[in-house]
PDB file of C-alpha atoms and ligand atoms in Angstrom:
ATOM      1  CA  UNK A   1      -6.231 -12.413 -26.029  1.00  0.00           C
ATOM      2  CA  UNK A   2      -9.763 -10.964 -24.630  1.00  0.00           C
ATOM      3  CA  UNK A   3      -8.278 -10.598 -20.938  1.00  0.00           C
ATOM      4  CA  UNK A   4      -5.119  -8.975 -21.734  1.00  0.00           C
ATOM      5  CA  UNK A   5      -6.893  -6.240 -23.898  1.00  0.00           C
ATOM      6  CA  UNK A   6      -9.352  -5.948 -21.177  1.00  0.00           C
ATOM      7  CA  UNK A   7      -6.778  -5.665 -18.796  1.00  0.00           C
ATOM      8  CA  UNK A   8      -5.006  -3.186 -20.525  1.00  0.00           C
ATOM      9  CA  UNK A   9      -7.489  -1.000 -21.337  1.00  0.00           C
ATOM     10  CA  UNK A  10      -9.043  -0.607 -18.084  1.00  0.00           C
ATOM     11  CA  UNK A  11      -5.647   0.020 -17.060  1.00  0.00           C
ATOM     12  CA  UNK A  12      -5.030   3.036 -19.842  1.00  0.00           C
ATOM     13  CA  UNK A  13      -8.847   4.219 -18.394  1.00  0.00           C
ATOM     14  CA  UNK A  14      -7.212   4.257 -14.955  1.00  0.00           C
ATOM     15  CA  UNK A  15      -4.765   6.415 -15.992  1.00  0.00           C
ATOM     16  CA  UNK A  16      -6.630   8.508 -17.684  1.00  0.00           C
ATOM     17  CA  UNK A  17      -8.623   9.043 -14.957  1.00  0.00           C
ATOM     18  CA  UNK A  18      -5.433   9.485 -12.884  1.00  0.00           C
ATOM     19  CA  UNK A  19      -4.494  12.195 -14.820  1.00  0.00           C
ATOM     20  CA  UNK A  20      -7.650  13.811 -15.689  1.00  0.00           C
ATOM     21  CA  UNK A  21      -7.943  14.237 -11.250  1.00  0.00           C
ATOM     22  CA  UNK A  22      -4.387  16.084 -11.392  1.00  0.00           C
ATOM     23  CA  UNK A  23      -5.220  18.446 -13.715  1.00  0.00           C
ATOM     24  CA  UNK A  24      -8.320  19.369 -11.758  1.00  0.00           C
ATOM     25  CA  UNK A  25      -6.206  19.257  -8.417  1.00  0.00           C
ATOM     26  CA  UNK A  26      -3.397  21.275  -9.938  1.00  0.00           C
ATOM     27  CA  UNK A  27      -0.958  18.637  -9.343  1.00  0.00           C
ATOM     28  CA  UNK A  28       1.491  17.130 -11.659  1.00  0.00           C
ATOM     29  CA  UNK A  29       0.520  13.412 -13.237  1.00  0.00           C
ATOM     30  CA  UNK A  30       4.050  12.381 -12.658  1.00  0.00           C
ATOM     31  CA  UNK A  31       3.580  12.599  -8.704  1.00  0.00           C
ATOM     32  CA  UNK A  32       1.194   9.907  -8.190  1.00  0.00           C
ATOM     33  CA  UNK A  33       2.171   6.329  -8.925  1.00  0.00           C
ATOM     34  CA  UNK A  34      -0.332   3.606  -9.791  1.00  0.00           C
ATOM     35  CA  UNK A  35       0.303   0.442  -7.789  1.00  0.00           C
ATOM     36  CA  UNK A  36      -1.740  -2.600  -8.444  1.00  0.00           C
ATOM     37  CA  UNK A  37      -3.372  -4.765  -6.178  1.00  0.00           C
ATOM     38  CA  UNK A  38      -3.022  -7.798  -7.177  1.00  0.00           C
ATOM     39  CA  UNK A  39      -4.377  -9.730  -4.362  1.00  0.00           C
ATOM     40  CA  UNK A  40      -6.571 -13.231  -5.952  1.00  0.00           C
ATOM     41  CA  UNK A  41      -4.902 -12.149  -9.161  1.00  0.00           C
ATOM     42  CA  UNK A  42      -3.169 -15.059 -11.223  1.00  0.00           C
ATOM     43  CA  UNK A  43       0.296 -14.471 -12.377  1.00  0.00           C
ATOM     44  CA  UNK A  44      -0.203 -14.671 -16.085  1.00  0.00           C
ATOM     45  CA  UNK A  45      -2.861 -11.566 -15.789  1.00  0.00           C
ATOM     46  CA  UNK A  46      -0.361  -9.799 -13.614  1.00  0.00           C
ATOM     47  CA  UNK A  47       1.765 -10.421 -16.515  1.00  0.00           C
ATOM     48  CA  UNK A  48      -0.748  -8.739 -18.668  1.00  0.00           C
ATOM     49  CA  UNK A  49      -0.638  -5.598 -17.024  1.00  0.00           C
ATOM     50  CA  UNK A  50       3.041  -5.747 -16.414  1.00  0.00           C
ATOM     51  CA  UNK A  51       3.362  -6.037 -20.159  1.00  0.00           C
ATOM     52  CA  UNK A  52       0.707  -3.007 -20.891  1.00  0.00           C
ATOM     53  CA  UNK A  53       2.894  -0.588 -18.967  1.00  0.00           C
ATOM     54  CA  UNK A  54       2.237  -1.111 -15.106  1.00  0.00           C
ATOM     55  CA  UNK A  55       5.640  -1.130 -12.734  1.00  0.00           C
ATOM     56  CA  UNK A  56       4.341  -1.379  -9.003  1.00  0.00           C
ATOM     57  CA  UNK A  57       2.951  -4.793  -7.231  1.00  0.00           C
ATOM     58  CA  UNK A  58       1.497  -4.636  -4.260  1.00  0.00           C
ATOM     59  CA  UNK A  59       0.298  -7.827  -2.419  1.00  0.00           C
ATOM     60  CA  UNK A  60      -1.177  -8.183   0.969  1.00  0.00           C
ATOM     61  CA  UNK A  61      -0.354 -11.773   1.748  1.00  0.00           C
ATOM     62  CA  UNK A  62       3.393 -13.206   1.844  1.00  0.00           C
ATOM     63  CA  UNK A  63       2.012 -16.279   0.501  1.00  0.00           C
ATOM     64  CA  UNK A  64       1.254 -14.588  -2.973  1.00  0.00           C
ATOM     65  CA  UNK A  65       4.344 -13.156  -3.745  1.00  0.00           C
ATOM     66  CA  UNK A  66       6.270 -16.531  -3.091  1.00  0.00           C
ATOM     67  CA  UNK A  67       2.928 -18.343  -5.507  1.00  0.00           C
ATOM     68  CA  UNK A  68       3.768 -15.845  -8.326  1.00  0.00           C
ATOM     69  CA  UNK A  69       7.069 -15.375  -8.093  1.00  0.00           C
ATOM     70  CA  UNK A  70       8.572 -18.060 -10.403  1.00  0.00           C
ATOM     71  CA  UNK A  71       5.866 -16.720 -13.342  1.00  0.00           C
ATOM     72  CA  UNK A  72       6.577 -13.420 -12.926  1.00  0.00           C
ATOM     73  CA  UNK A  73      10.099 -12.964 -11.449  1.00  0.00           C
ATOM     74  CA  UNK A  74      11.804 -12.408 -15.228  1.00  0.00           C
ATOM     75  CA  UNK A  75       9.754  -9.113 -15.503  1.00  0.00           C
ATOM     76  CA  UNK A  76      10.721  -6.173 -14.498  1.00  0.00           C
ATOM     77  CA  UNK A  77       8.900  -4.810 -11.435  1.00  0.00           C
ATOM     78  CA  UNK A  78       8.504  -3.059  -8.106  1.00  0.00           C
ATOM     79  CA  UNK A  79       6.658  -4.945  -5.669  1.00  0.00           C
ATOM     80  CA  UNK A  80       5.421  -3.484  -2.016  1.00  0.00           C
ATOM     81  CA  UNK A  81       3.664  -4.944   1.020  1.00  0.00           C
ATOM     82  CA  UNK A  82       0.202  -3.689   1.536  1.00  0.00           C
ATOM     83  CA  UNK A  83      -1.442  -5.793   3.828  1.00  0.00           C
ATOM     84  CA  UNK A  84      -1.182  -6.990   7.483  1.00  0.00           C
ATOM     85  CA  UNK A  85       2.328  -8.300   8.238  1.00  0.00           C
ATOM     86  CA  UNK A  86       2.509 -11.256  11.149  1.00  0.00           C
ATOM     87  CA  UNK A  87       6.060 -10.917  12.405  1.00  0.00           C
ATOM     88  CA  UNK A  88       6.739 -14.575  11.473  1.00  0.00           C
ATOM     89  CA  UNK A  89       6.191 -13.471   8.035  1.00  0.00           C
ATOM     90  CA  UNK A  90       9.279 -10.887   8.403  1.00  0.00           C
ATOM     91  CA  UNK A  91      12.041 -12.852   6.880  1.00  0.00           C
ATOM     92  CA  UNK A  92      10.283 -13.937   3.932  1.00  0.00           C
ATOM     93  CA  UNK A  93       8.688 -10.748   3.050  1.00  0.00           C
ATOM     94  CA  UNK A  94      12.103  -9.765   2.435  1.00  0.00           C
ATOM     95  CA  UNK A  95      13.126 -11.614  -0.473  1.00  0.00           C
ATOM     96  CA  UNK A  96      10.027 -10.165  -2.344  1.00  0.00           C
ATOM     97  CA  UNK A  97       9.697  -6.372  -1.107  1.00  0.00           C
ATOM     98  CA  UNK A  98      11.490  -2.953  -1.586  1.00  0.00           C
ATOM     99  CA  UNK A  99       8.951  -1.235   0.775  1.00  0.00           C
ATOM    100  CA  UNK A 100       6.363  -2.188   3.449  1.00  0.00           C
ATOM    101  CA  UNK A 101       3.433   0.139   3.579  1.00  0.00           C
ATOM    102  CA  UNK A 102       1.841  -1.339   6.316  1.00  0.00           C
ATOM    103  CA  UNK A 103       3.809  -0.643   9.553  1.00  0.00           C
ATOM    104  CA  UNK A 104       1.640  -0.507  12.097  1.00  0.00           C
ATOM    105  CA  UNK A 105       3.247  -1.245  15.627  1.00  0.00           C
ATOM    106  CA  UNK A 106       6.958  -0.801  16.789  1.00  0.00           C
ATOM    107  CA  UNK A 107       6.965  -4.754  17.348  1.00  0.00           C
ATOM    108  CA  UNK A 108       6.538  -5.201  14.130  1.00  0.00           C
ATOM    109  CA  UNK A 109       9.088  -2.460  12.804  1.00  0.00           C
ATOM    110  CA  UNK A 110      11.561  -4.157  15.326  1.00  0.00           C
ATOM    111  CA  UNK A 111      12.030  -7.234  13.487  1.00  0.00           C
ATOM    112  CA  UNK A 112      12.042  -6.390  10.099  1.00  0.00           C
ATOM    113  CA  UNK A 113      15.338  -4.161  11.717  1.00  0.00           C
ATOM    114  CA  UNK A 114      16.784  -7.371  12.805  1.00  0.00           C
ATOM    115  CA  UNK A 115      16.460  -9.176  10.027  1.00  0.00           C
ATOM    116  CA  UNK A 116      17.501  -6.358   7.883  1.00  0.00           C
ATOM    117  CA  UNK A 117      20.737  -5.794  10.143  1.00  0.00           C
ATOM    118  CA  UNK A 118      21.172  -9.259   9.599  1.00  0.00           C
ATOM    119  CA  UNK A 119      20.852  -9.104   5.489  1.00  0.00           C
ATOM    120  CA  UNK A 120      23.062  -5.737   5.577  1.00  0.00           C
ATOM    121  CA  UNK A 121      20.208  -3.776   3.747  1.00  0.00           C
ATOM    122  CA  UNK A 122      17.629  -1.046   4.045  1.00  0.00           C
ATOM    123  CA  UNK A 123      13.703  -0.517   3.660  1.00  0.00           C
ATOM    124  CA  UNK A 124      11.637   1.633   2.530  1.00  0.00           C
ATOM    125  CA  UNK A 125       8.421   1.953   5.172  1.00  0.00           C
ATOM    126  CA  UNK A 126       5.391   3.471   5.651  1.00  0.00           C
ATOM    127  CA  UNK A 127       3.389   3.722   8.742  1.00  0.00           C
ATOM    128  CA  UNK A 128      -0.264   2.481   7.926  1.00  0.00           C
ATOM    129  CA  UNK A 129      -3.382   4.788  10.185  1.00  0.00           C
ATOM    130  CA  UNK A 130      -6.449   3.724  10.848  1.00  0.00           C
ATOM    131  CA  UNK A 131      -8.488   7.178   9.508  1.00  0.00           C
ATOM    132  CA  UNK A 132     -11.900   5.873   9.158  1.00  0.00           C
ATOM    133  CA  UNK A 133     -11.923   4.614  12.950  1.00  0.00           C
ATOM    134  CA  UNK A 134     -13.676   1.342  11.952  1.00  0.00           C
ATOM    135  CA  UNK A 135     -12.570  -1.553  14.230  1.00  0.00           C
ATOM    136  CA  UNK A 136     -11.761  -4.304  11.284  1.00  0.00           C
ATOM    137  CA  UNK A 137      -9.466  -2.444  10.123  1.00  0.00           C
ATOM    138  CA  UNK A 138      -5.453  -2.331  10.574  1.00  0.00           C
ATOM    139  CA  UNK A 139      -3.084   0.697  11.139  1.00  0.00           C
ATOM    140  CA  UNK A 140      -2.375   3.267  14.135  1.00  0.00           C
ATOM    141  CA  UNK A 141      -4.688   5.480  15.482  1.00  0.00           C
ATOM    142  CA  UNK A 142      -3.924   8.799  14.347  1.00  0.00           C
ATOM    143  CA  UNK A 143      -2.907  10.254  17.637  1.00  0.00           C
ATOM    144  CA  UNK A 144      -0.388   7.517  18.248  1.00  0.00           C
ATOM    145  CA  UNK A 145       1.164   7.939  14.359  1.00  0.00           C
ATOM    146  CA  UNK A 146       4.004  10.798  15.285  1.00  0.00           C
ATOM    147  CA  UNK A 147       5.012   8.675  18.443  1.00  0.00           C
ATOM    148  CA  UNK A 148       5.159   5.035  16.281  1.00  0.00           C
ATOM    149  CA  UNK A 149       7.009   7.012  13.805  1.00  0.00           C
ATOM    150  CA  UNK A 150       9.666   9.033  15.828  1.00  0.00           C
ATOM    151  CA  UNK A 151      10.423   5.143  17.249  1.00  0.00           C
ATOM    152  CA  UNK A 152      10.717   3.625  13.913  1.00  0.00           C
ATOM    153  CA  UNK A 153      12.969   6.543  12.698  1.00  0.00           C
ATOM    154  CA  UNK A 154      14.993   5.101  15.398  1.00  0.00           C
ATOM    155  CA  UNK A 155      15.597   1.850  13.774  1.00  0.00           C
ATOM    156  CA  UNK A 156      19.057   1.692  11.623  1.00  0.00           C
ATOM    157  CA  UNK A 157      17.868  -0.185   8.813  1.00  0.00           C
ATOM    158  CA  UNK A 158      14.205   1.240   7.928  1.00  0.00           C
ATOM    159  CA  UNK A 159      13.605   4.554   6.125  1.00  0.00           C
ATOM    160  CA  UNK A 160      10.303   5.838   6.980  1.00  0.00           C
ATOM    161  CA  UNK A 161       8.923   7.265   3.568  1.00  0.00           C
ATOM    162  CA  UNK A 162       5.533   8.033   3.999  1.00  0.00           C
ATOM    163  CA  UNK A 163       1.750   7.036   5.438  1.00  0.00           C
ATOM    164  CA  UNK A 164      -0.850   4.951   4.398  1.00  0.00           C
ATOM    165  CA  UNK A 165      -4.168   4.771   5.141  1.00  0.00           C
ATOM    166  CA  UNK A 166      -7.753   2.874   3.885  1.00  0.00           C
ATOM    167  CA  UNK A 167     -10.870   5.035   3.598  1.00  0.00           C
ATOM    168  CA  UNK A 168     -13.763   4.525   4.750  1.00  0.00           C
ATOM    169  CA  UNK A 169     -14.936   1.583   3.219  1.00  0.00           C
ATOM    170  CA  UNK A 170     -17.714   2.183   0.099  1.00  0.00           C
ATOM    171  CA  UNK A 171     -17.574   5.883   0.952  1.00  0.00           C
ATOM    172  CA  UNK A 172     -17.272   8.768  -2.324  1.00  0.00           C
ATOM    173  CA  UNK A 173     -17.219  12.487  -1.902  1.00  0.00           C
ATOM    174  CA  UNK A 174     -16.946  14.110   1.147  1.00  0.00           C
ATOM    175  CA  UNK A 175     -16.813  10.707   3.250  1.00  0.00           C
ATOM    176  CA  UNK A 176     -14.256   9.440   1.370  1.00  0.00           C
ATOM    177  CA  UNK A 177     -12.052  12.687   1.242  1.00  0.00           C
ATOM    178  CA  UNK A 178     -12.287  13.703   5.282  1.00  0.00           C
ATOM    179  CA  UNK A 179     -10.160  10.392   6.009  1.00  0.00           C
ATOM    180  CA  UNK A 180      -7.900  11.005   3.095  1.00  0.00           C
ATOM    181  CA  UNK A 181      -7.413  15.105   4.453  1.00  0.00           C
ATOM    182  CA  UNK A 182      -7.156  13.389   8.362  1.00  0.00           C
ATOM    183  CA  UNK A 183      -3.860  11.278   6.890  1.00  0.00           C
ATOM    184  CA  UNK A 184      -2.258  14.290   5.022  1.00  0.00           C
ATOM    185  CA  UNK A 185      -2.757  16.519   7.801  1.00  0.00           C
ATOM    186  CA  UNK A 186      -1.482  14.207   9.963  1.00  0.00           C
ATOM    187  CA  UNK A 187       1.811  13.872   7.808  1.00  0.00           C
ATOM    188  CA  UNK A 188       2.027  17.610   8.001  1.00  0.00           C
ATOM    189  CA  UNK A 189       1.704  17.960  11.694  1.00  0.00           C
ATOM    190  CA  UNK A 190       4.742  14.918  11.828  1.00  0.00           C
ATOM    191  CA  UNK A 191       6.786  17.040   8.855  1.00  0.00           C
ATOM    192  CA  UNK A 192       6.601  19.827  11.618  1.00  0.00           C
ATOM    193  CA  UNK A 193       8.455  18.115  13.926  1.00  0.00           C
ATOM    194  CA  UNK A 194      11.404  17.294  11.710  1.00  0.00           C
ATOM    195  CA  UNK A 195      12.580  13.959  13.122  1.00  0.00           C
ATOM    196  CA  UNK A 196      15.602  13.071  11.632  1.00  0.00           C
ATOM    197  CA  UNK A 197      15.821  10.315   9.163  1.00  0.00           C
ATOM    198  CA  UNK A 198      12.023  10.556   8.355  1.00  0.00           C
ATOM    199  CA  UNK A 199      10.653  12.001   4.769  1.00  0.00           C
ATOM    200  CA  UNK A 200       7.348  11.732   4.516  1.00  0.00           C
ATOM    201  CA  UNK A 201       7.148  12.272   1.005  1.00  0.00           C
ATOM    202  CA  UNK A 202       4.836   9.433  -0.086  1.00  0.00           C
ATOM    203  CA  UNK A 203       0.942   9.363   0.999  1.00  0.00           C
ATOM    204  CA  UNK A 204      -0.902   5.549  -0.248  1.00  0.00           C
ATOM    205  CA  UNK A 205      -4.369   6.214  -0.270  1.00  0.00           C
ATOM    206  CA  UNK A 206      -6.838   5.517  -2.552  1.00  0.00           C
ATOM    207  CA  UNK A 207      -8.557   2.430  -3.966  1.00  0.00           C
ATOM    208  CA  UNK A 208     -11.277   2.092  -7.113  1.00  0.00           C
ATOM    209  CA  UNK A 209     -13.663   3.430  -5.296  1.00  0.00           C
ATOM    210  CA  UNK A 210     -12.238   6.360  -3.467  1.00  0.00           C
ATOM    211  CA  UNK A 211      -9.020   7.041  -5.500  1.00  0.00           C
ATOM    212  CA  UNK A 212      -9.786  10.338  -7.128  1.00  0.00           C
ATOM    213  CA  UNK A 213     -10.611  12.031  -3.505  1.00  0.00           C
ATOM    214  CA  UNK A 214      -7.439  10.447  -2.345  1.00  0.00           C
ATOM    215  CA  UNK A 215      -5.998  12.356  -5.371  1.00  0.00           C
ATOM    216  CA  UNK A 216      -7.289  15.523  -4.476  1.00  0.00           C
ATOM    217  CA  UNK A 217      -5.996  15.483  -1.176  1.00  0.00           C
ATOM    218  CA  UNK A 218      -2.736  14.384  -1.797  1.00  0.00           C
ATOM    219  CA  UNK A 219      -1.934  10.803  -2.945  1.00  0.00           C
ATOM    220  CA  UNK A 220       1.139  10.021  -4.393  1.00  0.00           C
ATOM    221  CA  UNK A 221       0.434   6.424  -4.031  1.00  0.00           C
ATOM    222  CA  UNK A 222      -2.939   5.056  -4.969  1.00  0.00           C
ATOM    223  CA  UNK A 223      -3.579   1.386  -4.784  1.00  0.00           C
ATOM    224  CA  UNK A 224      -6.066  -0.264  -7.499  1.00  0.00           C
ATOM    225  CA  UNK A 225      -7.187  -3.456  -7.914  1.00  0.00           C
ATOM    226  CA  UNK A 226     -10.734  -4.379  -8.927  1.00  0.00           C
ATOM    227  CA  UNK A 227     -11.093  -1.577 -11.563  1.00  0.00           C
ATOM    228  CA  UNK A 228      -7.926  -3.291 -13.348  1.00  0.00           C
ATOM    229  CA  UNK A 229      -8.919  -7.409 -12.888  1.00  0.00           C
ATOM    230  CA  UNK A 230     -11.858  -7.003 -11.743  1.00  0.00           C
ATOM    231  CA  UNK A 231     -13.968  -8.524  -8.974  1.00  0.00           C
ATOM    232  CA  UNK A 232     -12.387 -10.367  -6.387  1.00  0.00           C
ATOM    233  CA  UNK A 233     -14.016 -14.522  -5.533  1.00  0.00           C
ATOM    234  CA  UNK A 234     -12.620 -13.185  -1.826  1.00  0.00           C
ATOM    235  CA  UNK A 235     -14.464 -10.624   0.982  1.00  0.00           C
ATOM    236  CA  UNK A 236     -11.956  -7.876   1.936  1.00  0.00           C
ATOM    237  CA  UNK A 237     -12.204  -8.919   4.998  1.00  0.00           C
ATOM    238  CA  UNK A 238     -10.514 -11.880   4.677  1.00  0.00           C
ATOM    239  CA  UNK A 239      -7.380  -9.394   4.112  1.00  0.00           C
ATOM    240  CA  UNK A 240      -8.514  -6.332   6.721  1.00  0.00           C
ATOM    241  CA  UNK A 241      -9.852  -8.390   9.293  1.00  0.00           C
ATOM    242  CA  UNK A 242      -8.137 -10.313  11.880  1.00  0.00           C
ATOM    243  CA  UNK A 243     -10.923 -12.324  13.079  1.00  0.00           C
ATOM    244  CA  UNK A 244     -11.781 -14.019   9.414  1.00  0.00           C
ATOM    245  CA  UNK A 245      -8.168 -15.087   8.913  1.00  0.00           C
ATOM    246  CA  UNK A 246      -7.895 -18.921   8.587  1.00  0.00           C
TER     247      UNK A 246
HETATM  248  C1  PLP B   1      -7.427  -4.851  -2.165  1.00  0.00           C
HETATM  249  C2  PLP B   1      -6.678  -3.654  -1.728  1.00  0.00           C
HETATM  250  C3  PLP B   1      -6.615  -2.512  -2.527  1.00  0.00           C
HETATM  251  C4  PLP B   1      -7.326  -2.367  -3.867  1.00  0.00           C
HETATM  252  O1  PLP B   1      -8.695  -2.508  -3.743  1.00  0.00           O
HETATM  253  P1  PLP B   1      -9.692  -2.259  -5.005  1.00  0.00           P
HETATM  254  O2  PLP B   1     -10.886  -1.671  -4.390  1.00  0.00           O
HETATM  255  O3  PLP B   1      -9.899  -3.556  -5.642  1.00  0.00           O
HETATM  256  O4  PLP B   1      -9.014  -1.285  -5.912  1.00  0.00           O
HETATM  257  C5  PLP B   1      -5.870  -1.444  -2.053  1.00  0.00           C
HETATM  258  N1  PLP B   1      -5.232  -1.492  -0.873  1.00  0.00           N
HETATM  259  C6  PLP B   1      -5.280  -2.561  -0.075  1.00  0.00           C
HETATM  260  C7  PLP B   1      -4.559  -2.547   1.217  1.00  0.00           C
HETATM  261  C8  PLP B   1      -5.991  -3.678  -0.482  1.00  0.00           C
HETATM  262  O5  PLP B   1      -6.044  -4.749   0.320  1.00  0.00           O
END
């Protein structure tokens, strides 16, 4: 079919980019894991990539994951959290998600805890930082990340794992690397500190635009979307921005 070789090979060009960026950075391909955004996406395209090679799902509404589930649920995958979690999302998130990359207040962090006590398991977390300082957009400020994360640490049933962080929006080059550096340096400044139970081994940054700076300066996570399916029919906003949710 036209759309799954489409979707496959911009896929194999994404990872040839991927690894073309580590060899220039020095870094090993094998550290940075390609997780698709598959926000607007329909299932059977999902499928497509799924079936071309790709592992990680990331979705950044609760709603999607339950819509696709049935069509996709027999292949094998990894799927994340990657956009703004309402806390009376919490218990369903759960039956889709192995990690939540979008912590972003101890609220939050306390009631995936309590459901999680409740279910007996454990989860996988990252702490999401607002590094471009642009209003619309969700996460911590940086100089609140170490405290939010020392409380979460705190919290039986979550593992903190790692940050993540949007760019500046539309930004290449040396705008789009200074927020990607801010978020790495702020992961070293927390690795300082040693709190137990937190590893911050995992840094999600990048998108099509911006992922090879995010590469340079660090990502082990990078998050694509539009440069596998394409455009999206929906603004961004409608996923970053609290004030255009229906
Ligand atoms: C949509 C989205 C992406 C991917 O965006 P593209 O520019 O299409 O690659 C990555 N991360 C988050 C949080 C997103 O919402």
């Amino acid at each position: 079919m036209e759309d799954e070789r489409t979707i496959k090979e911009n896929l194999n060009g994404i990872r040839r980019r991927i690894g073309e960026t580590c060899l220039r950075a020095g870094r090993n391909p094998a550290e940075v894991k390609l997780l698709l955004a598959t926000k607007t996406v329909a299932p059977e395209r999902i499928a497509s990539a799924i079936k071309a090679g790709a592992t990680l799902i990331g979705e950044n509404r609760v709603q999607e994951f339950r819509d696709k589930n049935a069509a996709l649920s027999a292949l094998d995958r990894e799927c994340h959290f990657i956009g703004h979690l309402q806390t009376n999302k919490v218990k369903e998130v759960l039956k889709y998600v192995t990690c939540i990359h979008s912590i972003d207040s101890l609220h939050l962090a306390q009631k995936l805890n309590d459901r999680l006590q409740f279910l007996q398991r454990t989860l996988e977390v990252f702490v999401q930082v607002n590094t471009s300082f642009e209003k619309s957009k969700f996460g911590v400020s940086p100089n609140y990340a170490p405290d939010l994360i020392k409380q979460v640490s705190e919290l039986e049933n979550l593992r903190v794992r790692g940050l993540m962080t949007i760019g500046t929006l539309f930004a290449t080059g040396e705008r789009a690397r200074r927020c990607f550096r801010l978020l790495r340096g702020i992961r070293d400044e927390i690795a300082v500190m040693a709190i137990p139970g937190v590893d911050l081994r995992e840094l999600s940054m990048g998108m099509t635009p911006d992922f090879e700076e995010a590469i340079l300066e660090g990502a082990t996570i990078v998050r694509i979307g539009s440069a596998i399916f394409g455009g999206r029919p929906t603004p961004d906003g409608f996923f970053w921005d609290e004030k255009d949710r229906p």
